[in-house]
Short mmCIF file of N, CA, C and O in Angstrom, two decimals:
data_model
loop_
_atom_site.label_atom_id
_atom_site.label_comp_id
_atom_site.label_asym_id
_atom_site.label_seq_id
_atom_site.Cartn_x
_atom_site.Cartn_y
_atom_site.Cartn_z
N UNK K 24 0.82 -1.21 0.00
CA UNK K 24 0.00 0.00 0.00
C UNK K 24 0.85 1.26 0.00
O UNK K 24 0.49 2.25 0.64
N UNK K 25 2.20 1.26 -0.84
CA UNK K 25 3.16 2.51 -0.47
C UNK K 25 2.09 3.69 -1.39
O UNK K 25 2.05 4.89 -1.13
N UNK K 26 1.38 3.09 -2.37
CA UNK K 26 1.02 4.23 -3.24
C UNK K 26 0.00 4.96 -2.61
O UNK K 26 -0.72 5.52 -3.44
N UNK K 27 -0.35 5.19 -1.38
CA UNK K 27 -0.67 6.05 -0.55
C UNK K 27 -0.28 7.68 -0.25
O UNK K 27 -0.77 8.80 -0.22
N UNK K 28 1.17 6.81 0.00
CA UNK K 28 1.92 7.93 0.51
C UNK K 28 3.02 8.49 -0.54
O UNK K 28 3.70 9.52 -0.46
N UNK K 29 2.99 7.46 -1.58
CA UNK K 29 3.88 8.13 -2.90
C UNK K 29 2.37 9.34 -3.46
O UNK K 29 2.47 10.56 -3.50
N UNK K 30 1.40 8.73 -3.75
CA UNK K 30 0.51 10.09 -4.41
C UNK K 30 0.53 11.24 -3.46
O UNK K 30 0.47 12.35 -4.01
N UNK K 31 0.62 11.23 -1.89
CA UNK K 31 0.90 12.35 -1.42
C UNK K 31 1.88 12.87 -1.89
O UNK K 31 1.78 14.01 -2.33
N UNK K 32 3.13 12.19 -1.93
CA UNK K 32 4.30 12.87 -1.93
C UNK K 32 4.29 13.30 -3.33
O UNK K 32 4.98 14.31 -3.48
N UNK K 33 3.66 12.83 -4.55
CA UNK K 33 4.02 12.90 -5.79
C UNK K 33 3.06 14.09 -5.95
O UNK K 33 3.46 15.04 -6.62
N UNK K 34 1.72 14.13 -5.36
CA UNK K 34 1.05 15.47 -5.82
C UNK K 34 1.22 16.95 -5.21
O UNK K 34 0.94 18.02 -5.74
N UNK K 35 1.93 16.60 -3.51
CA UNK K 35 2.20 17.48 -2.50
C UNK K 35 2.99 17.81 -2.01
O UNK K 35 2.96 18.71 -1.17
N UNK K 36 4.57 16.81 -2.57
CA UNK K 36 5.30 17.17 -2.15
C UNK K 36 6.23 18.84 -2.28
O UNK K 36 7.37 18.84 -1.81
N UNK K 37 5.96 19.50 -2.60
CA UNK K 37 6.58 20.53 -2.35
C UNK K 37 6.05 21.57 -1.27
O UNK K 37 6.73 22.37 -0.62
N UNK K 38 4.91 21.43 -1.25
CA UNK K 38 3.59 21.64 -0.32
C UNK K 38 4.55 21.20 1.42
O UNK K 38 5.10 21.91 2.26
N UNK K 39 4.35 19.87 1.32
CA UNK K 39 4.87 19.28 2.41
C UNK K 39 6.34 19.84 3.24
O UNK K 39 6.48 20.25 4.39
N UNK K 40 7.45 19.65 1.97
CA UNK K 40 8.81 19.69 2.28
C UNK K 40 8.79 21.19 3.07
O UNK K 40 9.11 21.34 4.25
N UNK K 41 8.26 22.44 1.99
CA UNK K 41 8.38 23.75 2.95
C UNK K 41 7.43 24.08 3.58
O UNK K 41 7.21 25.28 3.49
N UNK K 42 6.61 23.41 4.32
CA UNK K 42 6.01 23.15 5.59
C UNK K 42 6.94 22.49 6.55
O UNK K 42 7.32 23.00 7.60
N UNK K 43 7.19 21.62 6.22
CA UNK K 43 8.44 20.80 7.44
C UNK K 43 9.02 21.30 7.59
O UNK K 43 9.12 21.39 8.81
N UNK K 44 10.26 22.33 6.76
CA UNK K 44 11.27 22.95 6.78
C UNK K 44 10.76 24.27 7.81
O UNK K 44 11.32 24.56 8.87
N UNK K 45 9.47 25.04 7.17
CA UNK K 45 9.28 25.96 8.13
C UNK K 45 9.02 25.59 9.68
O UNK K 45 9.47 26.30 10.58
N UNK K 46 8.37 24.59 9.88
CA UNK K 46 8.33 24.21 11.39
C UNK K 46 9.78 23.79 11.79
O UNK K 46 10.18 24.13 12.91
N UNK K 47 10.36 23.29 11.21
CA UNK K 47 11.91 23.13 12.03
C UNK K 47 12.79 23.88 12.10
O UNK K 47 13.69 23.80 12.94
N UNK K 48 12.67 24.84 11.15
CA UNK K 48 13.11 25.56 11.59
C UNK K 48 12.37 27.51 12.19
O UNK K 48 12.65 28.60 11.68
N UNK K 49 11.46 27.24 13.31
CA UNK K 49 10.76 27.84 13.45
C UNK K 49 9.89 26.82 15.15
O UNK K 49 8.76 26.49 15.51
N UNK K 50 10.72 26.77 15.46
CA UNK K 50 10.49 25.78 16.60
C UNK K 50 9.63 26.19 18.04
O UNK K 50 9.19 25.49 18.95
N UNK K 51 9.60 27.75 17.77
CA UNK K 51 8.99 28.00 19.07
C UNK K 51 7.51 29.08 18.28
O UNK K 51 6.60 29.50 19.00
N UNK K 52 7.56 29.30 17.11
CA UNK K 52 6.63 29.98 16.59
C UNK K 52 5.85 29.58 15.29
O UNK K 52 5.19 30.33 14.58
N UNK K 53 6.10 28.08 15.12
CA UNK K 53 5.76 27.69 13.83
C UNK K 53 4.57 27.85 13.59
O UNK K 53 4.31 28.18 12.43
N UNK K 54 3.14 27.65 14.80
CA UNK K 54 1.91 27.62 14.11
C UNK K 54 1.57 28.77 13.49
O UNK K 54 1.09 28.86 12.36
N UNK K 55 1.85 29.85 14.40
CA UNK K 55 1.68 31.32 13.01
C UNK K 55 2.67 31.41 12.04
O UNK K 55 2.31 31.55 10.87
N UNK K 56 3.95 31.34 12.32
CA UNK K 56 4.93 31.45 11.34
C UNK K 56 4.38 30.43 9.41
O UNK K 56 4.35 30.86 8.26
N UNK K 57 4.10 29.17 9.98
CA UNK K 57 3.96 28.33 9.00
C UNK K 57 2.05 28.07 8.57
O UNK K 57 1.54 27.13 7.97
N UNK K 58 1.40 29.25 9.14
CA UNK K 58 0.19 28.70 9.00
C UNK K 58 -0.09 28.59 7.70
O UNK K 58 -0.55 27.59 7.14
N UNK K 59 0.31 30.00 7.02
CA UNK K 59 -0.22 29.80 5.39
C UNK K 59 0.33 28.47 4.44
O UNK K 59 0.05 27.96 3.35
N UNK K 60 1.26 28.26 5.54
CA UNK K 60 2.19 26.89 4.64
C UNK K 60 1.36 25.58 4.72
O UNK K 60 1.09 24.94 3.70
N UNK K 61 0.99 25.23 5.85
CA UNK K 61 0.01 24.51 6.33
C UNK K 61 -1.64 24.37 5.40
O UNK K 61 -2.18 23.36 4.96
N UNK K 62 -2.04 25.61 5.35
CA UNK K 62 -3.18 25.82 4.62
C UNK K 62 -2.77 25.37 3.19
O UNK K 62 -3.62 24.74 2.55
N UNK K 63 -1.51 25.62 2.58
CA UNK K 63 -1.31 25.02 1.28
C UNK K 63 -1.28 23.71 1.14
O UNK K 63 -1.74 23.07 0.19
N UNK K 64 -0.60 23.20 2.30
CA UNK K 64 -0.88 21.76 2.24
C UNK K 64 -2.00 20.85 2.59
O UNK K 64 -2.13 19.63 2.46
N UNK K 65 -2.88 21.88 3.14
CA UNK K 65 -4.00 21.26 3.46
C UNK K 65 -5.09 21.43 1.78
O UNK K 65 -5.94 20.79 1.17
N UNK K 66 -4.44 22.55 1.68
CA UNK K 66 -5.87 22.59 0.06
C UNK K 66 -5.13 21.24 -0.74
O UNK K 66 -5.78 20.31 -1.23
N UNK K 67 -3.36 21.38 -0.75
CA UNK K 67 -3.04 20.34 -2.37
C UNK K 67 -4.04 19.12 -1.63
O UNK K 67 -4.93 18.60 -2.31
N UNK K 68 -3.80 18.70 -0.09
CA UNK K 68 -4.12 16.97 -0.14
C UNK K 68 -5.63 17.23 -0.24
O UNK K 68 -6.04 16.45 -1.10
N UNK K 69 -6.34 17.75 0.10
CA UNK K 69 -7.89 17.86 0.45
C UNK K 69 -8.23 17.43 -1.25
O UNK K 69 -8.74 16.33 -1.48
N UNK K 70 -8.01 18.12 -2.06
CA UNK K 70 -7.92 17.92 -3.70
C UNK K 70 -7.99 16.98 -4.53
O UNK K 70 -8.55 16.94 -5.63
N UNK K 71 -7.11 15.82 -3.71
CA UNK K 71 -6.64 14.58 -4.16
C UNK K 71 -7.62 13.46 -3.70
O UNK K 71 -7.75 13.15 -2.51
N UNK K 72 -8.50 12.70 -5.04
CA UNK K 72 -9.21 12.12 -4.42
C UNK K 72 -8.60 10.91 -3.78
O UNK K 72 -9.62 10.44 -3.28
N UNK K 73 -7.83 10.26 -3.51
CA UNK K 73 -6.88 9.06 -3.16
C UNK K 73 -6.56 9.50 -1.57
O UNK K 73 -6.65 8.72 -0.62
N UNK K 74 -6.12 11.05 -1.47
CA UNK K 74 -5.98 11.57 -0.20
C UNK K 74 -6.80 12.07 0.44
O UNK K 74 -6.51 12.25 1.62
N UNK K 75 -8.32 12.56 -0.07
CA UNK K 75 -9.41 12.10 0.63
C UNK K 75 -9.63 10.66 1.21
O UNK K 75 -9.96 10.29 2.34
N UNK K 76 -9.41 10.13 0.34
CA UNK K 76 -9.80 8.45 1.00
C UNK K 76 -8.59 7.89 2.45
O UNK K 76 -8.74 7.00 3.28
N UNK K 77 -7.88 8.51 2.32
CA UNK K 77 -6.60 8.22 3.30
C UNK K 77 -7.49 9.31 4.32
O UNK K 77 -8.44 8.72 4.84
N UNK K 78 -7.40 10.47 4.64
CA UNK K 78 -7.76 11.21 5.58
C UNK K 78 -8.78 10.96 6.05
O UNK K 78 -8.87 10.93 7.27
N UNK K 79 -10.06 10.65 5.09
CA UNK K 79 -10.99 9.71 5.83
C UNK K 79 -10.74 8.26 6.40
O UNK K 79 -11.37 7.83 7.36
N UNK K 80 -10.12 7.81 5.97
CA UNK K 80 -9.76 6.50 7.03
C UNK K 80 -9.42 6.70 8.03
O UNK K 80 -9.85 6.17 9.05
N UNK K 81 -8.35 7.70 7.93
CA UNK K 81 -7.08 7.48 9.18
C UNK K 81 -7.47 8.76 10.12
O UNK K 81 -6.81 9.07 11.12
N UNK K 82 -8.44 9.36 9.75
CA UNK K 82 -9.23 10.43 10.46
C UNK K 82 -8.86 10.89 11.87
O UNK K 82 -8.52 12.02 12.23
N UNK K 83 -9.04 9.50 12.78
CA UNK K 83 -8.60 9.41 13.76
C UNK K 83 -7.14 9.55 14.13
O UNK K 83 -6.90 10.02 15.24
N UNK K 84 -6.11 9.19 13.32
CA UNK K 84 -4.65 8.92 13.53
C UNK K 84 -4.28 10.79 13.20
O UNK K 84 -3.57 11.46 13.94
N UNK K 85 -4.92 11.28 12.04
CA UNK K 85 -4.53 12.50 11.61
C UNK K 85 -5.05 13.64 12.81
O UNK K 85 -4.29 14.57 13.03
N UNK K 86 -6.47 13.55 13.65
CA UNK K 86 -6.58 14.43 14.48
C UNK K 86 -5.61 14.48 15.38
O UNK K 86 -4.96 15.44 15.77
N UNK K 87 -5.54 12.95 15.78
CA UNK K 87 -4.87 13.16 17.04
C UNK K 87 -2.90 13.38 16.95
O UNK K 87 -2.15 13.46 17.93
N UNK K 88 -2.57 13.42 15.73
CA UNK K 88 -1.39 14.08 15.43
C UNK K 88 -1.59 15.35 15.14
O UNK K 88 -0.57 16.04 15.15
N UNK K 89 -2.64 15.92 14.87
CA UNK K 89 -2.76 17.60 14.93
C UNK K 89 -2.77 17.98 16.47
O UNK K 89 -1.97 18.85 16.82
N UNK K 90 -3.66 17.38 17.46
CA UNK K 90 -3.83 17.70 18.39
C UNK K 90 -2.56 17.68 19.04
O UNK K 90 -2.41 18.70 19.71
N UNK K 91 -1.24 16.62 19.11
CA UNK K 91 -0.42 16.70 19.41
C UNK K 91 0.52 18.06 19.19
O UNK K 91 1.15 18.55 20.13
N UNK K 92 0.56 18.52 18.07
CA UNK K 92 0.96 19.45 17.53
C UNK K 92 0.44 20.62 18.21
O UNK K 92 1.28 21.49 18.46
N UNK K 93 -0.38 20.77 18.44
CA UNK K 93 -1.24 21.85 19.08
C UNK K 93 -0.65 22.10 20.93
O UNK K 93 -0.48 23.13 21.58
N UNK K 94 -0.47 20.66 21.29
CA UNK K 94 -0.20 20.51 22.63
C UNK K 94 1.21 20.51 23.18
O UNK K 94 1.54 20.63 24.35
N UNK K 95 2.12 20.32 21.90
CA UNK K 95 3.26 20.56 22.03
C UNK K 95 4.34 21.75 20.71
O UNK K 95 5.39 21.73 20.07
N UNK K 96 3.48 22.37 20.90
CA UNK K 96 4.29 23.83 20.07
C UNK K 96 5.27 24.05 19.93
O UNK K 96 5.76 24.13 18.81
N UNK K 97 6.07 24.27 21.22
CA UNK K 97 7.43 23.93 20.96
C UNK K 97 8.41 22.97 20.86
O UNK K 97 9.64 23.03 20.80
N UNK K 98 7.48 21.97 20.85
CA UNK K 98 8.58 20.50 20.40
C UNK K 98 8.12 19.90 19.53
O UNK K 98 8.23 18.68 19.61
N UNK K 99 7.75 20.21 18.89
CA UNK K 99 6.89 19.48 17.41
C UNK K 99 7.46 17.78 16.96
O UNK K 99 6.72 16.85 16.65
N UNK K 100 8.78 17.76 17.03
CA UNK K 100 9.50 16.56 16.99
C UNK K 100 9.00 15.55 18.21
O UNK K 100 9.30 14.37 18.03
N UNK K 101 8.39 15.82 19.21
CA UNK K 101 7.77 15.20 20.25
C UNK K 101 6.36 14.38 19.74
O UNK K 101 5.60 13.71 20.44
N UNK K 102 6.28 14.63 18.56
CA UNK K 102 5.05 14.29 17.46
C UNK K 102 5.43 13.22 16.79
O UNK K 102 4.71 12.99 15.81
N UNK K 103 6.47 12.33 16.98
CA UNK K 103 6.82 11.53 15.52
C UNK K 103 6.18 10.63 15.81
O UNK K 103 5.49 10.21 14.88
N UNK K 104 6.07 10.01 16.91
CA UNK K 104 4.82 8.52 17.09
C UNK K 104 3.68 8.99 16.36
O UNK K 104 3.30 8.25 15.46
N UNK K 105 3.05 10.05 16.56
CA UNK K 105 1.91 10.14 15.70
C UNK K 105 2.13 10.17 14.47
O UNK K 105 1.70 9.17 13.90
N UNK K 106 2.63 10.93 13.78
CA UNK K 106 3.33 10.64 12.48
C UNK K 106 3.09 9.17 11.86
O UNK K 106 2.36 8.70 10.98
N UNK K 107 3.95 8.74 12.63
CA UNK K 107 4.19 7.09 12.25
C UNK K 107 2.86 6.36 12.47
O UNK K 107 2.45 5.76 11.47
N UNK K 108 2.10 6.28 13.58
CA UNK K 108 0.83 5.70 13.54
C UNK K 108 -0.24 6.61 12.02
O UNK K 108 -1.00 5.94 11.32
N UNK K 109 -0.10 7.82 11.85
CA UNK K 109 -0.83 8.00 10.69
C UNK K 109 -0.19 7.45 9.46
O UNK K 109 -0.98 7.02 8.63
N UNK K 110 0.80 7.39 9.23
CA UNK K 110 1.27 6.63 7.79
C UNK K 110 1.46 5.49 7.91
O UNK K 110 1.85 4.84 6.94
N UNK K 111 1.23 4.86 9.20
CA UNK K 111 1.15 3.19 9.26
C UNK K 111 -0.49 2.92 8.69
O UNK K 111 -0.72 1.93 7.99
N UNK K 112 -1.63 3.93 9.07
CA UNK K 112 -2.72 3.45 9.25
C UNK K 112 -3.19 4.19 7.10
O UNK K 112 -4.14 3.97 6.36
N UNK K 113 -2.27 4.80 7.00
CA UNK K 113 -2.12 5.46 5.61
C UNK K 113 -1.92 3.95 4.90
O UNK K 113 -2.73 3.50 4.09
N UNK K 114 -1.10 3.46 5.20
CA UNK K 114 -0.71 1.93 4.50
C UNK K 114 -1.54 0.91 3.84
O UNK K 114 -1.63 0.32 2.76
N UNK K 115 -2.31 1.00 5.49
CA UNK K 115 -3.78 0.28 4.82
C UNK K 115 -5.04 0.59 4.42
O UNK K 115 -6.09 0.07 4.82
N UNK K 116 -4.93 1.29 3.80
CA UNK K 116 -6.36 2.05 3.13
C UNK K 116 -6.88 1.03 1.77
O UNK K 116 -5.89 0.69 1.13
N UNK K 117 -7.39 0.81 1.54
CA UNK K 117 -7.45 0.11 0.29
C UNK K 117 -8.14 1.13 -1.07
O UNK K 117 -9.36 1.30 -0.96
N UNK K 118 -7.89 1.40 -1.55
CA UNK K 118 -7.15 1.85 -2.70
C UNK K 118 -8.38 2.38 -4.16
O UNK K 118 -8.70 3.40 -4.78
N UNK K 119 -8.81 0.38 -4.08
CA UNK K 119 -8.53 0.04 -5.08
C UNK K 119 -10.42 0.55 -5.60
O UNK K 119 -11.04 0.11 -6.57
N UNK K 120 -10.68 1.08 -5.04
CA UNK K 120 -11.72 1.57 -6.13
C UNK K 120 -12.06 3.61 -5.63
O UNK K 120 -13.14 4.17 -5.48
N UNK K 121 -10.85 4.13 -5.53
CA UNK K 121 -10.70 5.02 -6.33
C UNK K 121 -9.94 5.61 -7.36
O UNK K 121 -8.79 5.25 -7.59
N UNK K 122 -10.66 6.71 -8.13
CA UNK K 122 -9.85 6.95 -9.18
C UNK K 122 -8.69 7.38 -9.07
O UNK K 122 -8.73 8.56 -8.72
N UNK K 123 -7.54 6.96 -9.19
CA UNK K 123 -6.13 7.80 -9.22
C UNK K 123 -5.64 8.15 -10.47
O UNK K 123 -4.52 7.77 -10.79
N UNK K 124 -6.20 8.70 -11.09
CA UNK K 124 -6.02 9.13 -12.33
C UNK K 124 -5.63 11.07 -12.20
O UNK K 124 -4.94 11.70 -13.00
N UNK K 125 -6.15 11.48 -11.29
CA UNK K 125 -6.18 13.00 -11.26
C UNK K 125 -4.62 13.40 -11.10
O UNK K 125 -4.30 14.59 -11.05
#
């Protein structure tokens, strides 16, 4: 199930990378610093019907890695278990009857 997280990366990744980059480096002010960055990455994946189907699955894994984020502002890296439980639960989405054609 990598093609999950390759169509993220393949439709969003640039979206993604300077979002990450701005939160790391931006460690004690990222949620305003990086919000508009955030909002970009939230319109590319929202867009993608494949990454609709992932965010609705993993719904649960993705709040509660926002919420983390929220609860730890200045350590954002204190977030990677969630991370990892959302692209573990990204893994198994099944796939196979939407269009990935877009």
């Amino acid at each position: 199930m990598q093609a999950a997280l390759d169509i993220t990366t393949k439709y969003c990744r640039k979206e993604m990378e300077e979002y990450g980059s701005c939160v790391a480096f931006n460690p004690s002010t990222w949620q305003q610093t990086c919000h508009e960055l955030k909002m970009k990455v939230a319109q590319c994946t929202s867009s993608h019907p494949v990454i609709q189907k992932i965010r609705q699955d993993c719904s649960k894994e993705f709040v509660a890695f926002e919420r983390c984020l929220r609860d730890n502002q200045d350590k954002p890296a204190s977030c990677s278990p969630h991370v990892d439980r959302f692209l573990g639960c990204a893994e198994t989405v099944d796939l196979s009857s939407v269009d990935q054609s877009s």
